[in-house]
C-alpha positions as a LaTeX table, in Angstrom:
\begin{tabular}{lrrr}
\hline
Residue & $x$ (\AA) & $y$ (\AA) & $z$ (\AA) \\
\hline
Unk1 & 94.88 & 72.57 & 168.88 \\
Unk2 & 92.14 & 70.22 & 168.94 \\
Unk3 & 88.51 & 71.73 & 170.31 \\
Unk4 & 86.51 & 71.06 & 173.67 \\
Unk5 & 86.75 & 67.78 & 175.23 \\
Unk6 & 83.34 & 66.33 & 173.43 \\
Unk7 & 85.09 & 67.30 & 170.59 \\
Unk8 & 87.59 & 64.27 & 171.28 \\
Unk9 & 85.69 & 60.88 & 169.72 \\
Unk10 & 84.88 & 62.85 & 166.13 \\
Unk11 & 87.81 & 64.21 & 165.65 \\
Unk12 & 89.67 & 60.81 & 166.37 \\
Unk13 & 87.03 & 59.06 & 164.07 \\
Unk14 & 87.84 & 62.03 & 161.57 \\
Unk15 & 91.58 & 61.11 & 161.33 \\
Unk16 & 90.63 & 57.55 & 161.53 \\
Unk17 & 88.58 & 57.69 & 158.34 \\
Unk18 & 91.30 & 59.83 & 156.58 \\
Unk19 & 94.03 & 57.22 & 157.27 \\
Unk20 & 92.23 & 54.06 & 156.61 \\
Unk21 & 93.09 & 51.75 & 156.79 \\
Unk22 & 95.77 & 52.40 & 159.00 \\
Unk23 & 96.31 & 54.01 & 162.26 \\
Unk24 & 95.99 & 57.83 & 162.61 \\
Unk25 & 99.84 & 59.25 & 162.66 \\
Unk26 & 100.24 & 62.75 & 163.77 \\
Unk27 & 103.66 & 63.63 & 163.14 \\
Unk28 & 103.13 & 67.07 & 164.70 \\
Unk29 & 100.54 & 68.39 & 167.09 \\
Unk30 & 100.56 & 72.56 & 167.70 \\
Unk31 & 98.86 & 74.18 & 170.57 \\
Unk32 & 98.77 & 77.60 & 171.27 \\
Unk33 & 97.68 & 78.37 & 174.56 \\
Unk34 & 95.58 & 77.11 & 177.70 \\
Unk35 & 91.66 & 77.58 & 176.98 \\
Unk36 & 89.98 & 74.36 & 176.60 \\
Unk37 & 88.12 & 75.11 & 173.29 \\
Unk38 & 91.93 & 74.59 & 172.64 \\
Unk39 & 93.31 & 72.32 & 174.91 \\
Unk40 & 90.15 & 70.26 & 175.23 \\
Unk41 & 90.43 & 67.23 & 172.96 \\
Unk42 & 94.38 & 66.17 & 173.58 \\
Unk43 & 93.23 & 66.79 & 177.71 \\
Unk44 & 90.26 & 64.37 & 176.87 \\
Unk45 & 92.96 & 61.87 & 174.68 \\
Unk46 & 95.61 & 62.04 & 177.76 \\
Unk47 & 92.89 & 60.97 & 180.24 \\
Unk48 & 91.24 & 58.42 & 178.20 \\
Unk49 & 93.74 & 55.13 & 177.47 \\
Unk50 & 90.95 & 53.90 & 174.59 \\
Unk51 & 91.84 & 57.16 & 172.99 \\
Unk52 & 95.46 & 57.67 & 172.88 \\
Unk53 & 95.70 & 53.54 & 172.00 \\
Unk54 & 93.45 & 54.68 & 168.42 \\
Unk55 & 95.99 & 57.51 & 167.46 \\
Unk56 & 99.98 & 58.01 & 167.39 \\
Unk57 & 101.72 & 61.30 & 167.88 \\
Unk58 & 105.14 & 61.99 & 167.43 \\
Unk59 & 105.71 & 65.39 & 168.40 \\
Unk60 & 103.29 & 68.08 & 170.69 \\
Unk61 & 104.41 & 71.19 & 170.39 \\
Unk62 & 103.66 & 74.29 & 172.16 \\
Unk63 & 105.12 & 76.74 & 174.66 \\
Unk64 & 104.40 & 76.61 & 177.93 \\
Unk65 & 104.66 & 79.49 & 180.89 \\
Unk66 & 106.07 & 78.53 & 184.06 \\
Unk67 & 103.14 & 77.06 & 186.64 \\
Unk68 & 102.90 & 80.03 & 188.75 \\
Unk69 & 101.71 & 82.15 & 185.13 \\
Unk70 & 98.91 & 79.59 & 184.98 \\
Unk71 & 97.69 & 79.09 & 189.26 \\
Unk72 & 98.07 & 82.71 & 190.22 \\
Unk73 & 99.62 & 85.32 & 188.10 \\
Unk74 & 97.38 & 85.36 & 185.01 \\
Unk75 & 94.02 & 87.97 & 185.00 \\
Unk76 & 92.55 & 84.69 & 184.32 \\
Unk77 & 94.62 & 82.38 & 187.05 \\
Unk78 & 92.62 & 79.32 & 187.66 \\
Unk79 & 94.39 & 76.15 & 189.52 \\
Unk80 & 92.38 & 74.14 & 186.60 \\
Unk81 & 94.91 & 75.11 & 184.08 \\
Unk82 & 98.12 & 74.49 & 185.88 \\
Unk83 & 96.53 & 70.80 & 186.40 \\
Unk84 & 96.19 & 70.96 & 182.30 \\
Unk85 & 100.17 & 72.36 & 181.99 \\
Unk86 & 101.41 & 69.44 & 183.91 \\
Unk87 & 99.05 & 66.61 & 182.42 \\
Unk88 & 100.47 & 68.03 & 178.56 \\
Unk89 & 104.29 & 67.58 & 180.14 \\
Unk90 & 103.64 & 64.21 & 181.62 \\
Unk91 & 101.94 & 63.44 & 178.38 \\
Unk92 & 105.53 & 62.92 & 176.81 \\
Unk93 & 106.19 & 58.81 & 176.53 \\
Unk94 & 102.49 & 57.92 & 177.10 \\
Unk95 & 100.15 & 60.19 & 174.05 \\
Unk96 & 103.19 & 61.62 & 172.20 \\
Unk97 & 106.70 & 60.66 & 171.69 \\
Unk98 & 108.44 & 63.80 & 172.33 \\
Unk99 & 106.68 & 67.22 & 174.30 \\
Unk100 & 108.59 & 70.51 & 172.28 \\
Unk101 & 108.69 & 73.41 & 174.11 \\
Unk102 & 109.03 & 75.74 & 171.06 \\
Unk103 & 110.80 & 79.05 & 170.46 \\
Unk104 & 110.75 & 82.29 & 168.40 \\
Unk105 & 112.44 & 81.50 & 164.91 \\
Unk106 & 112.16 & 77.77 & 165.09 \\
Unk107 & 110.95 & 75.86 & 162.04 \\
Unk108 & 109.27 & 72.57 & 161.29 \\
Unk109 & 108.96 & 70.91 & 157.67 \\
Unk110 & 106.69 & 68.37 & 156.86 \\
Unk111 & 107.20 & 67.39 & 153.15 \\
Unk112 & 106.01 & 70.68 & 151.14 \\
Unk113 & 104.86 & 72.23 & 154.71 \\
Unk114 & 107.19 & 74.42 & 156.53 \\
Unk115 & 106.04 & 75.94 & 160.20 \\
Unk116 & 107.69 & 78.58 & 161.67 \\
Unk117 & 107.30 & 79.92 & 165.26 \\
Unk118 & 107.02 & 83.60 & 165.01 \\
Unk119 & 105.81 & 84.65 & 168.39 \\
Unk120 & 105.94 & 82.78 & 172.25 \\
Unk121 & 104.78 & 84.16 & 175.34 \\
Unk122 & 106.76 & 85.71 & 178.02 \\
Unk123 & 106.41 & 86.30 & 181.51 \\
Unk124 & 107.32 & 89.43 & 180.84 \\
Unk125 & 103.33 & 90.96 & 181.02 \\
Unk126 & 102.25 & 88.10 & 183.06 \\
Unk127 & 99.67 & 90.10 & 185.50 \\
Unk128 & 98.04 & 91.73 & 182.48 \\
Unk129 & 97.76 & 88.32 & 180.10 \\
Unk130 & 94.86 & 86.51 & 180.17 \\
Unk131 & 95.05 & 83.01 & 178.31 \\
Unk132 & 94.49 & 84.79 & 175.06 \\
Unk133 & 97.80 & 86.21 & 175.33 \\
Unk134 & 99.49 & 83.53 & 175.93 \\
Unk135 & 99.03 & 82.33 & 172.08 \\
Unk136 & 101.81 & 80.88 & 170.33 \\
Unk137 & 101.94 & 82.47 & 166.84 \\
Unk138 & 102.06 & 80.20 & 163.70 \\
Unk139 & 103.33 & 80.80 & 159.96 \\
Unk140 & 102.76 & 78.09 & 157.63 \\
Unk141 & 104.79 & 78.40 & 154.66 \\
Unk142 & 103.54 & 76.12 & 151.26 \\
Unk143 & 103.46 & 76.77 & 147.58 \\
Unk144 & 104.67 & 80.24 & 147.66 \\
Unk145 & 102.41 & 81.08 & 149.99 \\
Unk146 & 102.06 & 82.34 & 153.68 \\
Unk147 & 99.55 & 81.29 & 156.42 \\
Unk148 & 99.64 & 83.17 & 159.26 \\
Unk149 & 98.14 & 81.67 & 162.66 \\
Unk150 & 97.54 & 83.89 & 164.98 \\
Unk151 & 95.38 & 81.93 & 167.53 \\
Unk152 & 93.66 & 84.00 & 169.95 \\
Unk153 & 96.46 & 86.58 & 170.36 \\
Unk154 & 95.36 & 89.62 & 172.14 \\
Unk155 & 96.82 & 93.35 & 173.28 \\
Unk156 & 100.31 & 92.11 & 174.39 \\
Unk157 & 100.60 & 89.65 & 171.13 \\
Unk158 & 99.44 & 92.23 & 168.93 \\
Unk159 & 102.39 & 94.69 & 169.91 \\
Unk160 & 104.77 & 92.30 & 169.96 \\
Unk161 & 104.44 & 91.48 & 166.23 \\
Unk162 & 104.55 & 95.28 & 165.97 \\
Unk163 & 107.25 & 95.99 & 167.80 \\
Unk164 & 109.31 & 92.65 & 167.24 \\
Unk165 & 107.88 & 90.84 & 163.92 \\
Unk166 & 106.73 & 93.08 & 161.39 \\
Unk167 & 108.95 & 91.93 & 158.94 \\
Unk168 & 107.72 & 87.82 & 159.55 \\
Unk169 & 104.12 & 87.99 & 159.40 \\
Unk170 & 103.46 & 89.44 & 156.26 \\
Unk171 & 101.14 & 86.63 & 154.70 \\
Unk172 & 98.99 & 85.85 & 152.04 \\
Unk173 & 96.27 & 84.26 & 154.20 \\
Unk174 & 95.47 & 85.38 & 158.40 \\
Unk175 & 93.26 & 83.03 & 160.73 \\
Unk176 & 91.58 & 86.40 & 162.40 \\
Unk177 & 92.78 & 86.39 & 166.02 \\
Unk178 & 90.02 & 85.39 & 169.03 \\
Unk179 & 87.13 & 84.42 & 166.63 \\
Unk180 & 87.05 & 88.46 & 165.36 \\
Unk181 & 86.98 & 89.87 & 168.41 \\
Unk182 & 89.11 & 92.63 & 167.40 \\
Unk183 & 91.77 & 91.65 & 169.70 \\
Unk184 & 94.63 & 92.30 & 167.50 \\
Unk185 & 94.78 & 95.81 & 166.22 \\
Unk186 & 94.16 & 97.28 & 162.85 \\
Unk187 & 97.75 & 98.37 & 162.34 \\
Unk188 & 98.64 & 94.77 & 162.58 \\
Unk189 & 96.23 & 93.37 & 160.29 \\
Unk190 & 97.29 & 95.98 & 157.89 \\
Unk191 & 101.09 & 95.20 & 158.20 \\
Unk192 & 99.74 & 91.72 & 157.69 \\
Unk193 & 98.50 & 92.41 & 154.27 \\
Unk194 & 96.94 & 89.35 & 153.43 \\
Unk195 & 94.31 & 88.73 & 150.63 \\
Unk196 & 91.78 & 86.49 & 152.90 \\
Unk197 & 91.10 & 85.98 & 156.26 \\
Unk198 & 90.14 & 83.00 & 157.96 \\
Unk199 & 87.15 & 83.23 & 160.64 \\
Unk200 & 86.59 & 81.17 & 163.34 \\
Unk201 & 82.71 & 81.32 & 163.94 \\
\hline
\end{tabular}
């Protein structure tokens, strides 16, 4: 993801510091879903020029509802985030090479790394989803390890991997959904079964 829009100029001078003294490449960007402590710094590098001339991105990956999900159907519907949908699609060609609209049981490798989608949203539960729920669902795979990303999945996330993905997020290693807010239910975390968790705080 990225962090708030002030977040933008650090974490550009960040990757700029790790790649010296070359150009930052990204060779793939994941988002999970429209809040802008998520959305915040690629929104900031898309409407800045000076910042998306200091950085290259190949690929931005992320799943994306139709419009309407985003401007009216949502428990959180707010015309700012269908604005933010259609600035990361235009965004393809001008801040990253190529936009990926990613589904369930794709896979990305990266050298040792090796991403797999395990859960997208659907429109399915679109009036009950907020923009929590509309997390895309990470496993990072390295080492002999698993690390599961679970964003800010809520309710509808959490019985999805239940119901649909029991079997695929068994992991070593769990980013706790929504900061700990005990979004995602105990019997997940326990089908889960991973030996730490990571909190965002």
């Amino acid at each position: 993801d990225g962090g708030r829009p002030g977040d933008a100029e650090h974490v550009i001078e960040v990757l700029e510091a790790i790649a010296y003294p070359k150009k930052p490449h990204i060779s793939l960007w994941f988002f999970s879903h429209m809040h802008k402590d998520h959305y915040g710094v690629y929104k900031a590098i898309c409407e800045t020029p000076s910042l998306a001339e200091r950085i290259e991105v190949d690929k931005f990956l992320a799943h994306l509802l139709p419009e309407e999900f985003y401007a009216s159907l949502s428990k959180e519907a707010n015309p700012n985030f269908a604005r933010v949908r259609s600035l990361i699609l235009e965004s393809e060609g001008k801040v990253c090479k190529e936009y990926v609209q990613v589904a369930e049981g794709d896979e990305y490798t990266l050298g040792e790394l090796k991403f797999k989608v395990i859960h997208t949203p659907t429109m399915e539960y679109a009036t009950q989803m907020n923009m929590n729920d509309s997390s895309v669902v990470y496993r990072l795979d390295v080492g002999g390890q698993k690390i599961l990303f679970l964003s800010d999945s809520e309710f509808v996330t959490s019985n999805d991997l239940m119901k649909n993905h029991v079997d695929e997020i068994k992991a070593n290693v769990v980013q706790v959904g929504h900061h700990g807010c005990g979004n995602v239910s105990k019997q997940c975390y326990e089908a889960i079964g991973a030996d730490a968790y990571l909190w965002q705080v």
